[in-house]
XYZ file of C-alpha atoms in Angstrom:
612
model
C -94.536 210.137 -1.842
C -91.887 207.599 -0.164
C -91.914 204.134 -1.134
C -91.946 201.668 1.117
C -88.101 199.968 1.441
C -87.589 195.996 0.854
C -87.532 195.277 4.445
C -90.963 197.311 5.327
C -92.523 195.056 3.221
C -91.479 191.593 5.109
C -93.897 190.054 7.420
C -91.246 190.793 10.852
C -91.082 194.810 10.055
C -93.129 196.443 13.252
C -95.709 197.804 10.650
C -96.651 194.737 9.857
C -96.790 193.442 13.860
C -98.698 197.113 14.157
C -101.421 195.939 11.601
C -101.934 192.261 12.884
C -102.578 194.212 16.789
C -104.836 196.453 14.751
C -106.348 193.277 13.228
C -107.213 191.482 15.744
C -108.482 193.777 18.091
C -111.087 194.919 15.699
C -112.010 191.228 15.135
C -112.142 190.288 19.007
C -114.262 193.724 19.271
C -116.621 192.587 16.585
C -116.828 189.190 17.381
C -116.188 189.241 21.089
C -118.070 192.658 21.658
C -121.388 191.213 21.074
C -120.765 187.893 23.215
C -119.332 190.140 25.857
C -122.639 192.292 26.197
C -125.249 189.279 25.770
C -123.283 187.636 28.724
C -123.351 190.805 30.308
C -126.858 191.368 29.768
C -127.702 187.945 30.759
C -126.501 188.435 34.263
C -128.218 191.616 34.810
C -131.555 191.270 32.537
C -134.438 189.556 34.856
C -136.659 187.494 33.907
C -140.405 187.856 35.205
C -141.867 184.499 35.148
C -144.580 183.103 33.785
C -146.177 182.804 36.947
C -145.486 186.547 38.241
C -146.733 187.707 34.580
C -150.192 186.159 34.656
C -150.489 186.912 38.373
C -150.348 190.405 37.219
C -152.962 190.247 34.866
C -156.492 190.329 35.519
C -158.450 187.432 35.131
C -161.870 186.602 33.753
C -164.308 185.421 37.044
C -166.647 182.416 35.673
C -169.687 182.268 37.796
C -171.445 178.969 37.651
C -175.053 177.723 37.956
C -174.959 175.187 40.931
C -174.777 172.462 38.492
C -171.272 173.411 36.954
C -172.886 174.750 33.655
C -171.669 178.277 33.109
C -173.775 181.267 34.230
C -171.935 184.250 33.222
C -168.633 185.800 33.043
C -167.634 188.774 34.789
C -164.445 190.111 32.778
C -161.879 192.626 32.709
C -162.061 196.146 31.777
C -159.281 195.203 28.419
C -160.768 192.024 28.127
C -161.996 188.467 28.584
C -158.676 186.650 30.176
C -160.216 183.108 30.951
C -156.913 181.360 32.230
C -156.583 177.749 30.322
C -153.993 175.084 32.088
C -151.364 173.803 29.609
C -153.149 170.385 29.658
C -156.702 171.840 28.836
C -155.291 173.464 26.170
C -156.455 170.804 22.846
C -153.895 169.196 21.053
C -154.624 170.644 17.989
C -154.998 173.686 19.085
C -151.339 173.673 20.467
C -150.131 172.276 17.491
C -151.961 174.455 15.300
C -150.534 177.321 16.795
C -146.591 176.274 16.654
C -146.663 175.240 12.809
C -147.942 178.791 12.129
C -146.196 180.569 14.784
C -143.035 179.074 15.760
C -141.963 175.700 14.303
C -138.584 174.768 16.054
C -140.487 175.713 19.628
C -139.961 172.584 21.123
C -136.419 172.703 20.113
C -135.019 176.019 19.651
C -133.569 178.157 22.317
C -136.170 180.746 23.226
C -135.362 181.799 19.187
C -134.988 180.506 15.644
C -131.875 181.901 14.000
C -133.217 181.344 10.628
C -136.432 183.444 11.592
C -134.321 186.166 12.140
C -131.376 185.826 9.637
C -134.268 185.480 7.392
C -136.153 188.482 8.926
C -132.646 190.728 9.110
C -132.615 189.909 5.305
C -135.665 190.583 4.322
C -137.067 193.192 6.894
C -140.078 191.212 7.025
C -141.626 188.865 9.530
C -140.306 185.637 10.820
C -138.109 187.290 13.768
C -140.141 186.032 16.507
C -141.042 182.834 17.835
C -143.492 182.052 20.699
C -141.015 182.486 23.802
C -139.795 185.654 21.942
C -143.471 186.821 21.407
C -144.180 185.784 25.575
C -141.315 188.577 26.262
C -142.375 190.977 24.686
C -145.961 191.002 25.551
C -144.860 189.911 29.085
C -142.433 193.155 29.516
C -145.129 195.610 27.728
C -141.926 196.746 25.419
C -143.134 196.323 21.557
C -141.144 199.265 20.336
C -139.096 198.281 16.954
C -135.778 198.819 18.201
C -132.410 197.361 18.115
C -131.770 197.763 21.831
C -135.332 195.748 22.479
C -134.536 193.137 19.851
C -131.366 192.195 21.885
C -133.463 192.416 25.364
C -135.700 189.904 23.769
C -133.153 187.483 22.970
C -131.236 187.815 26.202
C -134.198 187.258 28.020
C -135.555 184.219 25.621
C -132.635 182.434 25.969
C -132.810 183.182 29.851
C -135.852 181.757 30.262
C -135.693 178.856 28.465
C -132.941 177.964 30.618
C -135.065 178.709 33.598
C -138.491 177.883 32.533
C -140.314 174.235 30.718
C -141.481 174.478 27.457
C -145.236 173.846 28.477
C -144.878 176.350 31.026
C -143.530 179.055 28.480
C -146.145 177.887 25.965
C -149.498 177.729 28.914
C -148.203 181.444 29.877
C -147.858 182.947 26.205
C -151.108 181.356 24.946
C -152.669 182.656 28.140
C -151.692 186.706 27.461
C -151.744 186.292 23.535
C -154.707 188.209 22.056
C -156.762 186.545 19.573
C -159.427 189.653 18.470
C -162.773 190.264 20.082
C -161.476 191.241 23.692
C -160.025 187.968 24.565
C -157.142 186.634 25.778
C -156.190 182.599 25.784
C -157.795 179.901 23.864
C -160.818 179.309 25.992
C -162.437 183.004 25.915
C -161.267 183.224 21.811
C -163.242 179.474 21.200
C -166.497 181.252 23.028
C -165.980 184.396 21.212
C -165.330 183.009 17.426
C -167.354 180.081 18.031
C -169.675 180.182 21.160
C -168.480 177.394 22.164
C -166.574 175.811 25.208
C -163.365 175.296 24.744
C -162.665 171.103 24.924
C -161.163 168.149 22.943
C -164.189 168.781 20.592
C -162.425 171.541 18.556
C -161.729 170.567 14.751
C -158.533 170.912 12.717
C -160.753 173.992 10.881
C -161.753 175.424 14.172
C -158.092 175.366 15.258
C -156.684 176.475 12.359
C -158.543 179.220 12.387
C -157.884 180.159 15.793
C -154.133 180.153 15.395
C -154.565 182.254 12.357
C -156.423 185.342 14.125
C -152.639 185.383 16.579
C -150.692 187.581 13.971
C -153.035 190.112 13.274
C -156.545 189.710 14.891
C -157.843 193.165 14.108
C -157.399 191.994 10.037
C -157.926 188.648 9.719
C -160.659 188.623 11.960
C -164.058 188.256 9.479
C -166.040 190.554 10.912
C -163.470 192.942 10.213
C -162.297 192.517 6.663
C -164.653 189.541 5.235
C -165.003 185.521 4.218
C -162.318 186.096 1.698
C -159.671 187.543 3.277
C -160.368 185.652 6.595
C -160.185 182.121 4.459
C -156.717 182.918 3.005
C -155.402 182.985 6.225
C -156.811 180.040 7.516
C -155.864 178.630 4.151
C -151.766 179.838 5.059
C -152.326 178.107 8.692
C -153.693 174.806 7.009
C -150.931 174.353 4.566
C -148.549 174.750 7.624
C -149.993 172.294 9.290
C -149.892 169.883 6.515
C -146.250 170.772 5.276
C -144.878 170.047 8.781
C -146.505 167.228 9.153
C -149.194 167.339 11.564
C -152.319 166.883 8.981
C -151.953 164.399 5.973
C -152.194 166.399 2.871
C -156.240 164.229 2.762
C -157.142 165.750 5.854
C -160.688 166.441 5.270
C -160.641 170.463 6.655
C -162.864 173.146 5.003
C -162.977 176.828 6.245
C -165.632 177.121 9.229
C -166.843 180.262 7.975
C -170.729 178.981 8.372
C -170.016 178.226 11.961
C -168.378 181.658 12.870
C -170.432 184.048 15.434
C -170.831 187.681 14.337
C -169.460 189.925 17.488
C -172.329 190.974 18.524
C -173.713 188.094 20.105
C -170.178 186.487 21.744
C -169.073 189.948 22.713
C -166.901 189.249 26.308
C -168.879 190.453 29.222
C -172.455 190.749 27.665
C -174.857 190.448 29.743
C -178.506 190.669 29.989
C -180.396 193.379 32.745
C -181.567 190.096 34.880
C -177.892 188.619 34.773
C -176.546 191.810 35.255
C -178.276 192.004 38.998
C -177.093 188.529 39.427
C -173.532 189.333 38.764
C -174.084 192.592 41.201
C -175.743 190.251 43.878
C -172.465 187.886 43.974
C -170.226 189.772 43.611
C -171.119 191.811 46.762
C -171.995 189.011 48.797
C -168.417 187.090 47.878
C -166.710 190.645 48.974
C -168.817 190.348 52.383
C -167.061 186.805 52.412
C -163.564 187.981 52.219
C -163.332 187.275 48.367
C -163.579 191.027 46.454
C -163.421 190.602 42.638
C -159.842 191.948 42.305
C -158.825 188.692 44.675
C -161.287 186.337 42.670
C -159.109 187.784 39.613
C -155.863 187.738 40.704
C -156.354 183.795 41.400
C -158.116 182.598 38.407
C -161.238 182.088 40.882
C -164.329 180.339 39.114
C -167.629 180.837 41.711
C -170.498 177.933 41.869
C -173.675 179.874 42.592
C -176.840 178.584 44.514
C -178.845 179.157 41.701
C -180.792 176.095 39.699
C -180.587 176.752 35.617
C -184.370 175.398 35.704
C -185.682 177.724 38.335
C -183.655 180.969 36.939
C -185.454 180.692 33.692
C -188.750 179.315 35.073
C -189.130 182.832 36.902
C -187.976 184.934 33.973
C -190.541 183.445 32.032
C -193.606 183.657 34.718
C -192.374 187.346 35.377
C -192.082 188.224 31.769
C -195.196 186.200 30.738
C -197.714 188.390 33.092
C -195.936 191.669 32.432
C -196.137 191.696 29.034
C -200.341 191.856 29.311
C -200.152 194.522 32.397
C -199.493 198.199 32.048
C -196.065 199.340 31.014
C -194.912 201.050 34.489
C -195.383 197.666 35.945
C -191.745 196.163 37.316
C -191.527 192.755 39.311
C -188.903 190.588 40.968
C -188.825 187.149 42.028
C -186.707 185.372 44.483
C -187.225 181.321 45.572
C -184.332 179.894 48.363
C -184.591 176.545 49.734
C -185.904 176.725 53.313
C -183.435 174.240 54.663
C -180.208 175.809 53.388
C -181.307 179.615 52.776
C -179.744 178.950 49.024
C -181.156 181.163 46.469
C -182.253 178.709 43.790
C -183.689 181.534 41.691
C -182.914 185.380 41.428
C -184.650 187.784 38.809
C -184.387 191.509 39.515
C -185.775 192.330 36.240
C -184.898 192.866 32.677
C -186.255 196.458 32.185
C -182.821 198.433 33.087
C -180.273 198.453 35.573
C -182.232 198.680 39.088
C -182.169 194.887 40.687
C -186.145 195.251 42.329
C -185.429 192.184 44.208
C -182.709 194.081 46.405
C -184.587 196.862 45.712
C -186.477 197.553 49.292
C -190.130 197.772 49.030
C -193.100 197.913 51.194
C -194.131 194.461 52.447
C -198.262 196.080 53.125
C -200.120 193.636 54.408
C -198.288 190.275 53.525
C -196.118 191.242 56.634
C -199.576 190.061 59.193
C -197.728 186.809 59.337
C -194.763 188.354 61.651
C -197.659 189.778 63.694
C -199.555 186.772 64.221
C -195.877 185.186 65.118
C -195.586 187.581 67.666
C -198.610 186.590 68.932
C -197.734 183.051 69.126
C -194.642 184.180 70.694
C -196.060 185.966 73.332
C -198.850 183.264 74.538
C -201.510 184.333 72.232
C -203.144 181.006 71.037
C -203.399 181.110 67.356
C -207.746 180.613 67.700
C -207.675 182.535 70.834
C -210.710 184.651 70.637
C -210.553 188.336 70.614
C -212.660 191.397 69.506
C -212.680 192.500 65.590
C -211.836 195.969 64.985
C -212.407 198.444 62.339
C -210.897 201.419 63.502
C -207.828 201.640 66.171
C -205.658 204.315 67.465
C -201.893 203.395 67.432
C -198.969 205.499 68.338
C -200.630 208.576 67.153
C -202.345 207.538 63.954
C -205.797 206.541 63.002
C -205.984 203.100 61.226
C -209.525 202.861 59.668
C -210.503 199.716 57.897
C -213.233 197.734 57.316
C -213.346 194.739 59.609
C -213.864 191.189 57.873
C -213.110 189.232 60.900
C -216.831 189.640 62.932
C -217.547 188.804 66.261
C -215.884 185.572 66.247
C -212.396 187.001 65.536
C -209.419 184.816 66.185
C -205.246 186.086 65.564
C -205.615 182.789 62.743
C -208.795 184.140 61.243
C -207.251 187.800 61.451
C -204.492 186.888 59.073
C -207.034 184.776 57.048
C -209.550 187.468 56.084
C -206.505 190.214 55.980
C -208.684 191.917 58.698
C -206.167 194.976 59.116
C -207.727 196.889 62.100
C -207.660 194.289 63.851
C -204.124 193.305 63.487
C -203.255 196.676 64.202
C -204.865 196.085 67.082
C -203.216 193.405 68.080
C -199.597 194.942 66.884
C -200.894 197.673 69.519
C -201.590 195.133 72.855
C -198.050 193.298 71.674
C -196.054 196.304 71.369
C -194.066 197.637 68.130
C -190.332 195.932 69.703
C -192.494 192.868 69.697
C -193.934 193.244 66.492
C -190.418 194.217 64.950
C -188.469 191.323 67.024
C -190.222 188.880 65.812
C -189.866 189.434 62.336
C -186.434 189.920 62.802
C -186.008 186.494 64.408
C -187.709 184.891 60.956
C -185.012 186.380 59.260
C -185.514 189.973 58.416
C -181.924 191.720 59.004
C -180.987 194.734 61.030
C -179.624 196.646 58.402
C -179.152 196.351 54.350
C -176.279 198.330 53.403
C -175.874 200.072 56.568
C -179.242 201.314 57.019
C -181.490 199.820 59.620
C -184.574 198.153 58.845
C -188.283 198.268 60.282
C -187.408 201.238 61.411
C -188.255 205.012 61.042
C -185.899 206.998 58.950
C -183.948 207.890 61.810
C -182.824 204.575 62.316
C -183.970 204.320 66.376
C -187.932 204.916 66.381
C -190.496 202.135 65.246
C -193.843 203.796 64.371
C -197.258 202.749 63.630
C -196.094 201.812 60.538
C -194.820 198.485 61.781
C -198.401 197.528 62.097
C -199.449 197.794 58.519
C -195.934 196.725 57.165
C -195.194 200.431 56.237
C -191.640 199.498 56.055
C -189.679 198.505 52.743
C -187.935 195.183 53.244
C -186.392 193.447 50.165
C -187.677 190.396 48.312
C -184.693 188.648 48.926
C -185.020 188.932 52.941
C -188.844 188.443 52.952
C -188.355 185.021 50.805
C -185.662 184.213 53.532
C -187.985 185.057 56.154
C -190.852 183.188 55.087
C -188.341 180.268 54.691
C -188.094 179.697 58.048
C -192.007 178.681 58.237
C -191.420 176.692 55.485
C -188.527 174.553 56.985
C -190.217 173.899 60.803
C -188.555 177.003 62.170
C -185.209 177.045 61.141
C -183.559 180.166 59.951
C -181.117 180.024 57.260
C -179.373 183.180 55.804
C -180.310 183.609 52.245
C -177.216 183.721 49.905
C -175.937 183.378 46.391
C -172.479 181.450 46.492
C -171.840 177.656 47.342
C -168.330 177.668 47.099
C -165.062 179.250 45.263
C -162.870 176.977 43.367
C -158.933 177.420 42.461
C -157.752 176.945 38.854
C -157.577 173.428 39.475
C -160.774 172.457 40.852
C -160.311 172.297 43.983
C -162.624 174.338 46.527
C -161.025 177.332 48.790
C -163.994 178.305 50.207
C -167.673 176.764 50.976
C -170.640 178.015 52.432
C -171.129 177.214 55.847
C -174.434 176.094 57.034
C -176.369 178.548 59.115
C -179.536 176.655 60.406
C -180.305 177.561 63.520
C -183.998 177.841 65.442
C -185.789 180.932 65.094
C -188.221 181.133 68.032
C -185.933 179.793 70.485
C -185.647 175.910 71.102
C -186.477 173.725 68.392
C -189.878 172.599 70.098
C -191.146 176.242 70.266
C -189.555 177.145 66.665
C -191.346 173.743 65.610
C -194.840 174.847 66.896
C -194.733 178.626 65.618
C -193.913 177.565 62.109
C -196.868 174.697 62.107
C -199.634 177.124 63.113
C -198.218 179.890 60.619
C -197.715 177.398 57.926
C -201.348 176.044 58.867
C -202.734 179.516 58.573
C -201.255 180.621 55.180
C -202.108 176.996 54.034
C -204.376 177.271 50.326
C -206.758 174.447 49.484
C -205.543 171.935 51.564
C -202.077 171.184 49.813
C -198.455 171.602 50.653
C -198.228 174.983 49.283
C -198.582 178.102 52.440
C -199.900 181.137 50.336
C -199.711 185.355 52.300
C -200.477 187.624 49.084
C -201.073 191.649 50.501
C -200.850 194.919 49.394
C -199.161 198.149 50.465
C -201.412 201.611 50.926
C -200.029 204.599 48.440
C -199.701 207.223 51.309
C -202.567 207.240 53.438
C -204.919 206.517 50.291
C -207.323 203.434 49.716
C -205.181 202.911 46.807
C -202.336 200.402 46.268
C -198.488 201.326 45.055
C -196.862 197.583 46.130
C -198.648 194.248 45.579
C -196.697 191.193 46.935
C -197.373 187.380 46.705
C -195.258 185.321 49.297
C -195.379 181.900 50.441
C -193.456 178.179 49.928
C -193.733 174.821 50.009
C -191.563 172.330 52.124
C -188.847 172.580 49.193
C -189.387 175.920 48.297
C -189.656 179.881 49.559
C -191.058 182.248 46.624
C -191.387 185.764 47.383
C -193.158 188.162 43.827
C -192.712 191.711 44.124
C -195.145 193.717 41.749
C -194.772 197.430 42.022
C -193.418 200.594 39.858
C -190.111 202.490 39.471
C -191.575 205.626 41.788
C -194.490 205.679 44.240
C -197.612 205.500 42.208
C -201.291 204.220 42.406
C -201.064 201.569 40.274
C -203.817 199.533 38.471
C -203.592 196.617 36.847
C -205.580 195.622 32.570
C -208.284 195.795 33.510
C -208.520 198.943 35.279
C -208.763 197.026 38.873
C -206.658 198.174 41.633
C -203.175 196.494 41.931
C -203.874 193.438 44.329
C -201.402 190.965 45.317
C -203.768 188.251 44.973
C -204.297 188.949 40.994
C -200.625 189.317 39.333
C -198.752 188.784 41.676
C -199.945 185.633 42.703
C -200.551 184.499 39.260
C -196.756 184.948 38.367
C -196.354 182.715 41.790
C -198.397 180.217 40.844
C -196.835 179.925 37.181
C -193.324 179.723 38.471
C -194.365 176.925 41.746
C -196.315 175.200 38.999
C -193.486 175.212 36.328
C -190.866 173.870 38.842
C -192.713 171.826 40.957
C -191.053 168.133 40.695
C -192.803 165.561 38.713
């Protein structure tokens, strides 16, 4: 072993000069290294904004009664996502959720470095704050890695150069889960709370709310209980005091009493009958130009036609009579306002998935009116005297009836006594285009989902059928239809949606009005509607009543029973039938007739709505 000599040991020797290079480059390395490869990553890292994030997400669609009040939701398949503008966002809701989650927000740069220190130390929490937490569920990367624990603080720091603090906090409360299927404050305060999400909340409420952010799956109390759920909101609660934003006396108790168990808040549920509503809009807004993936993408909310009132006023007359009638019984009702052809009330049904009021059916014999229009429409005075018939010929069938009408038969008094020979008859002298056109010009449509209407099952021929209203048509075109009586001749195209709103209220798309005569000008449309109106007319009041009946096969039996008619305010088409082609009967044993349940659930719903 050599010692070292007197002069190796003084400062100058190049040994020492060797160690200070070694020195120092291992300190700039350490201390430089790092601030040479945030910089670096800084420059290259990119930072999707808030803006590109949440346009990438979809969306929770509200759709609206036409009064504003909510109707139902139609959400994503990984959640409810209702999108909630920084300033709708409650006070203490915001405030609730920085003393628990990230203290310095408002101050800090996209991180706390006593979070982390403390987390480093400890290898528990405390490492992420809110704009940290926005990263990371904004880039999808939640792997517990060094190299993504850098990313995130490159790319905090980025954006809070780049980016408000409201904005980071409105995006990262917006994507932030809170249990149940919901993302954002507004679908978590429905689904904890059943509530609507407003200035209304409570310290508790919030509290609570920011609590279920860390863990939702655990703290939630439907998963792991009262207790455990209350010491959380208990750890929120004493943030909130010890930083200031609650006085120590703040009168706050945990809200367990008021929390909803997940079965009844559960995002998306829907009932059968809301279910076809939801199916109804939604493929009417995609005719529009407005498919749901566009209504999520821009945080769409959708005002329906539909009156709150009238929706449940038909449930209830269509539930009401069912529940005394044999168990294969199904019905629908429909009501639009004749002026505008808005559906004011919709119910398909609540015994499964099939909507019977888009559901085609046969119309029987409440489809005489179109005949007798085509009369009118063809110079056939509506008491224009003409020969009663019980048995007819007509494009190669027999139609044998018996004939109510007599020897003093008129096209009104046809349609009044539902003498069917003889409109058959008269469907015969007019032609089946006639017959077929004039329906069409009420408002019947050419085709439902690409297949043509009124017609045979090729799609070209019109048989005898037309006569005796052989042809399924849907409750939702017939109620149109008959609207046009009901508002002097004017045709309006029934339909679901008023208008489309942005996330700020304001309306990208309307209805447009559609009113146009029927029969040609507005004298002749005018005239045809007053005679049919004046024909259907019951008991000398305002109300124009057609109930009929469709054969089962060629059998004196019935499989369809229909009651349609309106008032100046209102077109009501019932639909009373089965899931299959049947003979039906109703309690007592009677065959189904339209003018039995089917106008009894009419009269129920007109009566219940009628204005006072």
């Amino acid at each position: 072993m050599t010692l070292p000599t007197e002069n190796e040991d003084k400062p100058g020797h190049p040994r020492w000069r060797r160690a200070r290079r070694i020195t120092g480059w291992t300190l700039g390395v350490l201390l430089g290294g790092p601030l040479i490869a945030f910089w670096v990553a800084y420059l290259v890292l990119d930072v999707r904004s808030p803006q590109e994030v949440l346009a990438g997400l979809d969306k929770t669609v509200v759709l609206q009664y036409a009064d504003g009040s909510e109707l139902l939701k139609v959400t994503p398949a990984d959640g409810d996502r209702t999108f909630v503008p920084y300033s709708q966002v409650p006070s203490k809701l915001r405030d609730a959720i920085i003393a628990t989650e990230d203290p310095t927000f408002w101050d800090n740069q996209g991180f706390d470095p006593t979070g982390i220190g403390r987390a480093f130390l400890t290898g528990v929490g405390g490492g992420s704050g809110i704009t940290q937490q926005y990263i990371k569920k904004s880039t999808g990367d939640e792997d517990a890695t060094l190299g993504r624990k850098f990313a995130e603080l490159v790319l905090a720091t980025k954006i809070t150069q780049e980016q408000g603090k409201e904005q980071i906090f409105e995006s990262y409360v917006n994507i932030i889960s809170f249990g149940r299927g919901t993302f954002g404050p507004a679908a978590a305060m429905n689904a904890y709370f059943g509530r609507k999400l407003d200035d209304s909340i409570t310290w508790s409420e919030a509290a609570f709310l920011a609590g279920m952010i860390q863990s939702p799956s655990v703290h939630d109390p439907a998963a792991s209980g009262d207790l455990h759920a209350s010491r959380r909101w208990q750890y929120v609660r004493d943030k909130l005091v010890s930083r200031g934003y609650v006085g120590g006396d703040e009168p706050m108790a945990y809200p367990g009493g008021e929390i909803q168990p997940p079965s009844e808040t559960r995002a998306g549920r829907v009932t059968y009958d809301e279910f076809h509503v939801k199916q109804q809009v939604l493929a009417e807004l995609e005719q529009d130009g407005f498919p749901l993936g566009r209504l999520q993408q821009g945080n769409l909310t959708v005002e329906t036609t539909l009156d709150r009132g009238m929706q449940d006023a038909a449930k209830k007359a269509l539930r009401d009579k069912l529940n005394d009638e044999p168990k294969e019984f199904r019905g629908a009702v429909v009501a639009v306002d004749p002026g505008t052809g808005a559906v004011r009330a919709y119910q398909g049904g609540d015994q499964g998935v099939r909507d019977y009021a888009s559901t085609p059916h046969a119309l029987g014999s409440a489809f005489h009116p179109f005949t007798f229009t085509a009369a009118l429409l063809h110079g056939f005075g509506p008491d224009q005297p003409m020969p009663g018939f019980s048995k007819v010929d007509f494009l190669g069938e027999t139609f044998q009836y018996p004939d109510p009408c007599g020897k003093k038969c008129t096209p009104r008094r046809a349609v009044e006594t539902h003498a069917a020979a003889t409109l058959v008859a008269l469907a015969k002298k007019l032609g089946p285009e006639a017959v077929s056109d004039a329906a069409r010009r009420a408002g019947i449509p050419d085709a439902v989902d690409g297949v043509p209407t009124l017609r045979e099952k090729d799609g070209f021929l019109i048989g005898p059928g037309i006569a005796i209203g052989r042809y399924p048509l849907r409750p939702l075109d017939v109620a149109g239809a008959y609207g046009t009586f009901a508002a002097g001749g004017r045709r309006s195209t029934p339909h679901l949606v008023a208008k489309i709103r942005d996330e700020s209220g304001a309306v990208v798309w309307a209805h447009q009005d559609t009113a146009n005569p029927a029969f040609g000008d507005d004298g002749t449309s005018r005239r045809v509607a007053a005679e049919v109106t004046a024909t259907l007319r019951t008991g000398g009041g305002p109300a124009a009543l057609s109930t009929g009946e469709a054969e089962h096969g060629t059998s004196p039996d019935y499989q369809d029973a229909w009651a349609v008619g309106y008032t100046p305010q209102l077109a009501t088409a019932v639909w009373i039938g089965s899931d299959d082609e049947r003979r039906l009967k109703d309690a007592s044993g009677r065959k189904l007739t339209g003018d039995v349940v089917p106008a009894d659930v009419w009269r129920a719903f007109t009566t219940a709505v009628r204005p006072r």
